[in-house]
CSV table of C-alpha atoms in Angstrom, one decimal:
chain,number,residue,atom,x,y,z
A,50,MET,CA,-4.0,18.3,17.4
A,51,SER,CA,-2.7,16.0,14.6
A,52,ASP,CA,-6.1,15.7,12.9
A,53,MET,CA,-5.8,19.3,11.9
A,54,ALA,CA,-3.0,18.5,9.6
A,55,THR,CA,-5.1,16.6,7.1
A,56,ALA,CA,-7.1,18.6,4.4
A,57,THR,CA,-9.6,17.5,1.9
A,58,THR,CA,-8.9,19.1,-1.4
A,59,GLY,CA,-11.1,16.8,-3.5
A,60,MET,CA,-13.0,13.6,-3.0
A,61,ASN,CA,-12.7,12.0,0.4
A,62,THR,CA,-12.0,8.2,0.7
A,63,ASP,CA,-11.7,8.1,4.5
A,64,THR,CA,-13.7,5.1,5.8
A,65,THR,CA,-12.8,5.5,9.5
A,66,ARG,CA,-14.9,8.5,10.3
A,67,PRO,CA,-17.1,8.4,13.4
A,68,ALA,CA,-20.6,6.9,13.1
A,69,LEU,CA,-23.4,9.4,12.4
A,70,ASP,CA,-25.2,10.4,15.6
A,71,ARG,CA,-27.7,13.3,15.3
A,72,THR,CA,-28.3,13.8,19.0
A,73,PHE,CA,-26.7,17.3,18.8
A,74,SER,CA,-25.9,19.4,15.8
A,75,VAL,CA,-25.0,22.9,14.8
A,76,ALA,CA,-27.4,24.5,12.4
A,77,PRO,CA,-26.4,25.5,8.9
A,78,MET,CA,-26.0,29.3,8.9
A,79,MET,CA,-25.0,31.4,6.0
A,80,ASP,CA,-21.6,33.1,6.3
A,81,TRP,CA,-21.1,31.5,9.7
A,82,THR,CA,-20.8,27.7,9.4
A,83,THR,CA,-18.0,27.9,6.9
A,84,ARG,CA,-15.2,25.3,6.7
A,85,ASP,CA,-13.1,27.4,9.0
A,86,TYR,CA,-15.7,27.6,11.7
A,87,ARG,CA,-16.4,23.8,11.4
A,88,ALA,CA,-12.7,23.0,11.8
A,89,PHE,CA,-12.5,25.2,14.8
A,90,ALA,CA,-15.7,23.6,16.3
A,91,ARG,CA,-13.8,20.2,16.2
A,92,THR,CA,-11.3,21.5,18.8
A,93,LEU,CA,-14.3,21.7,21.1
A,94,THR,CA,-16.5,18.7,20.2
A,95,ARG,CA,-15.8,15.5,18.3
A,96,ARG,CA,-19.3,14.1,18.3
A,97,THR,CA,-21.5,17.0,17.2
A,98,LEU,CA,-23.0,16.7,13.7
A,99,LEU,CA,-21.9,19.7,11.7
A,100,TYR,CA,-23.7,21.3,8.7
A,101,THR,CA,-22.3,23.4,5.9
A,102,GLU,CA,-23.9,26.6,4.9
A,103,MET,CA,-26.7,26.1,2.5
A,104,VAL,CA,-25.2,25.6,-1.0
A,105,THR,CA,-27.5,26.0,-4.0
A,106,THR,CA,-27.7,23.4,-6.7
A,107,GLY,CA,-26.7,26.0,-9.2
A,108,ALA,CA,-23.5,26.8,-7.4
A,109,ILE,CA,-22.5,23.2,-7.3
A,110,LEU,CA,-23.4,22.4,-10.9
A,111,HIS,CA,-22.2,25.6,-12.5
A,112,GLY,CA,-19.8,27.2,-10.1
A,113,SER,CA,-16.0,26.8,-10.4
A,114,PRO,CA,-13.9,25.6,-8.8
A,115,ARG,CA,-16.2,23.2,-7.0
A,116,GLU,CA,-13.8,23.1,-4.1
A,117,ARG,CA,-15.0,26.6,-3.2
A,118,PHE,CA,-18.4,25.2,-2.4
A,119,LEU,CA,-17.7,21.7,-1.3
A,120,GLY,CA,-14.2,21.7,0.2
A,121,TYR,CA,-13.7,20.8,3.8
A,122,ASP,CA,-11.1,19.4,6.2
A,123,ASP,CA,-11.2,15.7,7.2
A,124,VAL,CA,-11.4,16.6,10.8
A,125,GLU,CA,-15.0,18.0,10.2
A,126,HIS,CA,-16.7,14.6,10.1
A,127,PRO,CA,-19.4,13.8,10.9
A,128,LEU,CA,-20.5,16.4,8.3
A,129,ALA,CA,-23.7,17.1,6.4
A,130,LEU,CA,-24.1,19.2,3.2
A,131,GLN,CA,-27.2,21.3,3.1
A,132,LEU,CA,-28.6,21.9,-0.3
A,133,GLY,CA,-30.9,24.6,-1.6
A,134,GLY,CA,-33.0,23.9,-4.6
A,135,SER,CA,-36.3,22.4,-5.8
A,136,ASP,CA,-35.6,20.7,-9.1
A,137,ALA,CA,-35.5,17.0,-8.4
A,138,GLY,CA,-33.0,16.2,-11.1
A,139,ALA,CA,-30.6,18.9,-10.0
A,140,LEU,CA,-30.9,17.9,-6.4
A,141,ALA,CA,-30.3,14.3,-7.2
A,142,GLU,CA,-27.2,15.1,-9.2
A,143,CYS,CA,-25.8,17.3,-6.3
A,144,ALA,CA,-26.6,14.7,-3.7
A,145,ALA,CA,-24.5,12.2,-5.8
A,146,ILE,CA,-21.7,14.7,-5.9
A,147,ALA,CA,-21.9,15.2,-2.2
A,148,GLU,CA,-21.6,11.5,-1.6
A,149,ALA,CA,-18.6,11.3,-3.9
A,150,TRP,CA,-17.0,14.1,-2.0
A,151,GLY,CA,-17.4,12.1,1.2
A,152,TYR,CA,-20.2,13.9,3.0
A,153,ASP,CA,-22.0,11.9,5.6
A,154,GLU,CA,-25.5,13.2,4.9
A,155,VAL,CA,-27.3,15.5,2.5
A,156,ASN,CA,-30.0,17.8,3.9
A,157,LEU,CA,-32.6,19.7,1.9
A,158,ASN,CA,-33.3,23.3,3.1
A,159,VAL,CA,-37.1,23.8,3.5
A,160,GLY,CA,-36.7,26.5,6.2
A,161,CYS,CA,-34.8,29.6,4.9
A,162,PRO,CA,-37.2,32.6,4.6
A,163,SER,CA,-35.0,35.0,2.5
A,164,ASP,CA,-36.5,36.8,-0.5
A,165,ARG,CA,-33.6,35.6,-2.7
A,166,VAL,CA,-34.3,32.0,-2.2
A,167,GLN,CA,-38.0,32.4,-2.4
A,168,ASN,CA,-37.6,33.8,-5.9
A,169,ASN,CA,-35.8,30.6,-6.9
A,170,LEU,CA,-38.3,28.3,-5.1
A,171,ILE,CA,-35.8,27.4,-2.4
A,172,GLY,CA,-36.2,27.2,1.4
A,173,ALA,CA,-39.3,27.8,3.5
A,174,CYS,CA,-41.6,28.6,0.5
A,175,LEU,CA,-41.3,24.8,-0.4
A,176,MET,CA,-43.5,24.1,2.6
A,177,ALA,CA,-46.4,25.1,0.4
A,178,HIS,CA,-45.2,22.4,-2.1
A,179,PRO,CA,-45.0,19.1,-0.3
A,180,GLU,CA,-45.3,17.2,-3.6
A,181,LYS,CA,-42.3,18.9,-5.0
A,182,VAL,CA,-40.3,18.2,-1.9
A,183,ALA,CA,-41.4,14.6,-1.9
A,184,ALA,CA,-40.3,14.2,-5.5
A,185,ALA,CA,-36.9,15.8,-4.7
A,186,VAL,CA,-36.4,13.5,-1.7
A,187,ALA,CA,-37.3,10.4,-3.8
A,188,ALA,CA,-34.9,11.4,-6.5
A,189,MET,CA,-32.1,12.2,-4.1
A,190,ARG,CA,-32.5,8.9,-2.2
A,191,GLU,CA,-32.4,7.0,-5.5
A,192,ALA,CA,-29.1,8.7,-6.3
A,193,VAL,CA,-27.2,8.1,-3.0
A,194,SER,CA,-26.7,5.6,-0.2
A,195,ILE,CA,-26.1,8.3,2.4
A,196,PRO,CA,-29.0,9.7,4.4
A,197,VAL,CA,-31.2,12.3,2.8
A,198,THR,CA,-32.8,14.5,5.4
A,199,VAL,CA,-35.1,17.6,5.6
A,200,LYS,CA,-34.9,20.8,7.7
A,201,CYS,CA,-38.2,22.7,7.7
A,202,ARG,CA,-40.4,25.0,9.7
A,203,ILE,CA,-43.7,24.2,11.5
A,204,GLY,CA,-45.4,26.2,8.7
A,205,ILE,CA,-45.4,29.4,6.7
A,206,ASP,CA,-47.7,32.4,6.7
A,207,ASP,CA,-51.4,31.4,7.2
A,208,GLN,CA,-50.8,27.6,7.1
A,209,ASP,CA,-52.3,25.6,9.9
A,210,GLU,CA,-49.5,24.5,12.2
A,211,ASP,CA,-51.3,21.2,12.9
A,212,ALA,CA,-52.9,20.0,9.7
A,213,ASP,CA,-50.6,21.5,7.1
A,214,LEU,CA,-47.4,20.4,9.0
A,215,ALA,CA,-48.8,16.9,9.4
A,216,HIS,CA,-49.6,16.7,5.7
A,217,PHE,CA,-46.2,18.0,4.7
A,218,ILE,CA,-44.4,15.5,6.9
A,219,GLU,CA,-46.6,12.6,5.8
A,220,ARG,CA,-46.1,13.3,2.1
A,221,VAL,CA,-42.3,13.7,2.4
A,222,ALA,CA,-42.0,10.7,4.7
A,223,ASP,CA,-43.9,8.6,2.2
A,224,ALA,CA,-41.2,9.5,-0.3
A,225,GLY,CA,-38.6,8.0,2.0
A,226,CYS,CA,-37.4,10.7,4.3
A,227,GLU,CA,-36.9,9.4,7.8
A,228,VAL,CA,-35.2,12.4,9.4
A,229,PHE,CA,-36.7,15.8,9.9
A,230,THR,CA,-35.2,18.7,11.8
A,231,VAL,CA,-38.0,21.2,12.6
A,232,HIS,CA,-37.4,24.8,13.4
A,233,ALA,CA,-40.2,25.4,15.9
A,234,ARG,CA,-41.4,28.7,14.4
A,235,LYS,CA,-43.5,29.6,11.4
A,236,ALA,CA,-41.8,31.6,8.7
A,237,TRP,CA,-43.7,34.6,7.6
A,238,LEU,CA,-42.7,35.1,4.0
A,239,GLU,CA,-45.0,38.2,3.7
A,240,GLY,CA,-44.4,41.0,6.2
A,241,LEU,CA,-41.2,39.9,8.1
A,242,SER,CA,-37.6,40.1,7.1
A,243,PRO,CA,-35.3,37.0,7.2
A,244,LYS,CA,-33.7,38.5,10.4
A,245,GLU,CA,-37.2,39.0,12.0
A,246,ASN,CA,-38.1,35.5,11.1
A,247,ARG,CA,-35.5,34.2,13.4
A,248,ASP,CA,-37.1,35.8,16.4
A,249,VAL,CA,-40.5,37.4,15.9
A,250,PRO,CA,-42.7,34.3,15.2
A,251,PRO,CA,-43.4,32.6,18.5
A,252,LEU,CA,-41.7,29.4,19.3
A,253,ASN,CA,-44.0,26.4,19.5
A,254,TYR,CA,-41.9,23.5,20.9
A,255,GLY,CA,-45.1,21.7,21.8
A,256,ARG,CA,-46.0,21.3,18.1
A,257,VAL,CA,-42.7,19.5,17.4
A,258,HIS,CA,-43.1,17.3,20.5
A,259,ARG,CA,-46.6,16.3,19.3
A,260,LEU,CA,-45.2,15.5,15.9
A,261,LYS,CA,-42.8,13.0,17.5
A,262,GLN,CA,-45.7,11.5,19.4
A,263,GLN,CA,-47.7,11.2,16.2
A,264,ARG,CA,-44.8,9.8,14.1
A,265,PRO,CA,-42.7,7.7,16.5
A,266,ASP,CA,-41.4,5.9,13.4
A,267,LEU,CA,-39.5,9.1,12.3
A,268,HIS,CA,-36.4,10.8,13.6
A,269,ILE,CA,-37.7,14.2,14.7
A,270,GLY,CA,-35.2,16.9,15.7
A,271,ILE,CA,-35.9,20.3,17.1
A,272,ASN,CA,-34.3,23.7,16.4
A,273,GLY,CA,-35.0,27.3,17.4
A,274,GLY,CA,-34.2,29.4,20.4
A,275,ILE,CA,-32.2,26.8,22.3
A,276,LYS,CA,-29.2,28.2,24.2
A,277,THR,CA,-28.0,25.9,26.9
A,278,LEU,CA,-27.2,22.2,27.3
A,279,ASP,CA,-29.7,22.0,30.1
A,280,GLU,CA,-32.4,23.1,27.5
A,281,CYS,CA,-31.0,20.5,25.1
A,282,GLN,CA,-31.3,17.7,27.6
A,283,ALA,CA,-34.9,18.8,28.4
A,284,GLN,CA,-35.8,18.7,24.7
A,285,LEU,CA,-34.3,15.3,24.3
A,286,GLU,CA,-37.0,14.0,26.7
A,287,HIS,CA,-39.5,14.7,23.8
A,288,VAL,CA,-37.6,14.5,20.5
A,289,ASP,CA,-34.7,12.5,19.0
A,290,SER,CA,-32.2,15.3,18.5
A,291,VAL,CA,-31.5,19.0,19.1
A,292,MET,CA,-30.0,21.5,16.7
A,293,VAL,CA,-28.5,24.7,18.1
A,294,GLY,CA,-27.8,27.7,15.8
A,295,ARG,CA,-26.6,31.2,16.8
A,296,GLU,CA,-25.7,30.4,20.4
A,297,ALA,CA,-23.2,27.7,19.2
A,298,TYR,CA,-21.6,30.4,17.0
A,299,GLN,CA,-21.6,33.4,19.2
A,300,ASN,CA,-20.7,31.5,22.3
A,301,PRO,CA,-18.7,28.6,20.9
A,302,TRP,CA,-17.5,27.3,24.4
A,303,LEU,CA,-21.0,25.9,24.7
A,304,LEU,CA,-19.8,23.1,22.4
A,305,ALA,CA,-17.0,22.2,24.8
A,306,ASP,CA,-19.3,20.2,27.1
A,307,VAL,CA,-21.4,18.6,24.5
A,308,ASP,CA,-19.4,15.4,24.2
A,309,ARG,CA,-19.5,14.8,28.0
A,310,ARG,CA,-23.1,15.9,28.7
A,311,LEU,CA,-24.8,14.4,25.7
A,312,TYR,CA,-22.6,11.6,24.5
A,313,GLY,CA,-20.8,10.5,27.7
A,314,LYS,CA,-17.4,11.0,26.1
A,315,ASP,CA,-14.3,13.1,27.1
A,316,ALA,CA,-14.1,16.6,25.8
A,317,PRO,CA,-11.2,17.2,23.4
A,318,ALA,CA,-10.2,20.6,25.0
A,319,ALA,CA,-9.3,21.0,28.6
A,320,ASP,CA,-9.9,24.8,28.5
A,321,ARG,CA,-10.4,27.6,26.1
A,322,HIS,CA,-6.7,28.2,25.6
A,323,ALA,CA,-6.2,24.5,24.7
A,324,ALA,CA,-8.9,24.8,22.1
A,325,ALA,CA,-7.3,27.9,20.6
A,326,GLU,CA,-3.9,26.3,20.5
A,327,ALA,CA,-5.3,23.1,18.9
A,328,PHE,CA,-6.5,25.4,16.1
A,329,ARG,CA,-3.1,26.8,15.4
A,330,PRO,CA,-1.9,24.1,13.0
A,331,TYR,CA,-5.1,24.6,10.9
A,332,ILE,CA,-4.6,28.3,10.8
A,333,ALA,CA,-1.0,27.9,9.8
A,334,ARG,CA,-1.8,25.6,7.0
A,335,ARG,CA,-4.7,27.7,5.7
A,336,LEU,CA,-2.4,30.8,5.7
A,337,GLU,CA,0.1,28.8,3.6
A,338,GLN,CA,-2.7,28.1,1.2
A,339,GLY,CA,-3.4,31.8,0.8
A,340,ALA,CA,-6.4,32.2,3.2
A,341,LYS,CA,-6.8,35.5,5.1
A,342,LEU,CA,-6.2,35.3,8.8
A,343,ASN,CA,-9.5,37.1,9.6
A,344,HIS,CA,-11.5,34.5,7.6
A,345,MET,CA,-10.5,32.1,10.4
A,346,THR,CA,-10.2,34.2,13.5
A,347,ARG,CA,-13.6,35.8,13.1
A,348,HIS,CA,-15.1,32.5,14.2
A,349,LEU,CA,-13.2,32.7,17.5
A,350,LEU,CA,-14.2,36.1,18.6
A,351,GLY,CA,-16.7,34.7,21.1
A,352,LEU,CA,-14.4,32.0,22.5
A,353,PHE,CA,-13.4,34.0,25.6
A,354,GLN,CA,-16.8,35.5,26.2
A,355,GLY,CA,-17.2,36.5,29.8
A,356,CYS,CA,-13.5,35.7,30.6
A,357,PRO,CA,-10.9,38.2,31.9
A,358,GLY,CA,-9.1,39.5,28.9
A,359,GLY,CA,-11.8,38.3,26.5
A,360,ARG,CA,-12.6,41.8,25.2
A,361,LYS,CA,-8.9,42.5,24.6
A,362,PHE,CA,-8.6,39.3,22.7
A,363,ARG,CA,-11.7,40.1,20.5
A,364,ARG,CA,-10.5,43.7,20.0
A,365,HIS,CA,-7.0,42.7,19.0
A,366,LEU,CA,-8.2,40.3,16.4
A,367,SER,CA,-10.9,42.7,15.1
A,368,GLU,CA,-8.3,45.5,14.6
A,369,HIS,CA,-5.4,43.5,13.2
A,370,ALA,CA,-6.4,40.2,11.7
A,371,HIS,CA,-7.9,41.8,8.5
A,372,ARG,CA,-4.7,43.7,7.7
A,373,GLU,CA,-2.6,42.8,4.7
A,374,GLY,CA,0.1,40.2,5.7
A,375,ALA,CA,-1.5,39.4,9.1
A,376,GLY,CA,-0.2,36.1,10.2
A,377,MET,CA,0.2,33.8,13.2
A,378,ALA,CA,1.8,36.5,15.3
A,379,VAL,CA,-1.4,38.4,15.4
A,380,PHE,CA,-3.3,35.4,16.7
A,381,ASP,CA,-0.6,34.6,19.2
A,382,ASP,CA,-0.5,38.2,20.5
A,383,ALA,CA,-4.3,38.1,20.9
A,384,LEU,CA,-4.2,34.9,22.8
A,385,GLY,CA,-1.5,36.3,25.1
A,386,LEU,CA,-3.9,39.0,26.2
A,387,VAL,CA,-6.1,36.4,27.9
A,388,PRO,CA,-4.8,34.9,31.2
A,389,ARG,CA,-4.8,31.2,31.5
A,390,PRO,CA,-7.1,29.8,34.3
A,391,GLN,CA,-4.1,29.7,36.7
A,392,ASP,CA,-2.8,33.2,35.8
A,393,THR,CA,-4.8,36.3,36.5
A,394,SER,CA,-1.9,38.8,36.2
A,395,LEU,CA,-3.0,39.8,32.7
A,396,ALA,CA,-6.7,40.4,33.6
A,397,GLY,CA,-8.2,43.8,32.7
């Protein structure tokens, strides 16, 4: 895969990237949607909109080197940067930096429920401050020409899922936001852990569907608990786009049929082996740059889920990829433990 040979080490000036289409996206997930995962995802889908992990404004403005927080590979486009923050000036400055680095979209996190971000007025707690979010969106839009979008919940704690969500969307839309991706659960900032907030609050897809009916002028995407492309297609009968999170990470082969099913385009990988082999040049280049093998291969552990030899593949990488000096041979040996579709002699 020749595209894997091109890296972005600073600002990106590529003007031939695919047009932005939000029909399907992979959710921003801390420690998961790293640049290595995103590069691997591109061996499976060319059309999916990919998101970075949430990056705080403080990390971008004060962290060093900036490449650590903003670096990516050109193959990752279309690519959105998710920002965490609440200060309008800082968010505007970071949005401008994101545009200069070549990101296709900048997204404001109004959905993360962790204690750490709450203490800094970041994430889901901002749903209680629609005026602050609106001011941030207005400032960001003034600073950039790329889209400024918002990812939020249907509410927090004792908020009314109808009235309070409607007010939040109205106020932020008035500030110029035209694209909202809504996680169809409340976030309970009091009483539930961040992990529990991903599963315990009940899903309310109907509320997001009604939001689209009430605001046909806005792009409304849905997120939360969606695990199959059949479910995605069903959701697209009601909303404009679908965002999938953990399933796209833990079972990455889900992405392999996205281009065909949802975009009517050919898939880049004929099979799982082809996807793994297409990732080899990227792994080799990152190893030359000093990256650790396990930082890349940990994102492939679910690639052969349910396949003969899949557990051997996962075990070999888990046991060997983290070792000092682990290189391409470890990856190739793991791949050799999985029979190709026409070869079942290695199954076990």
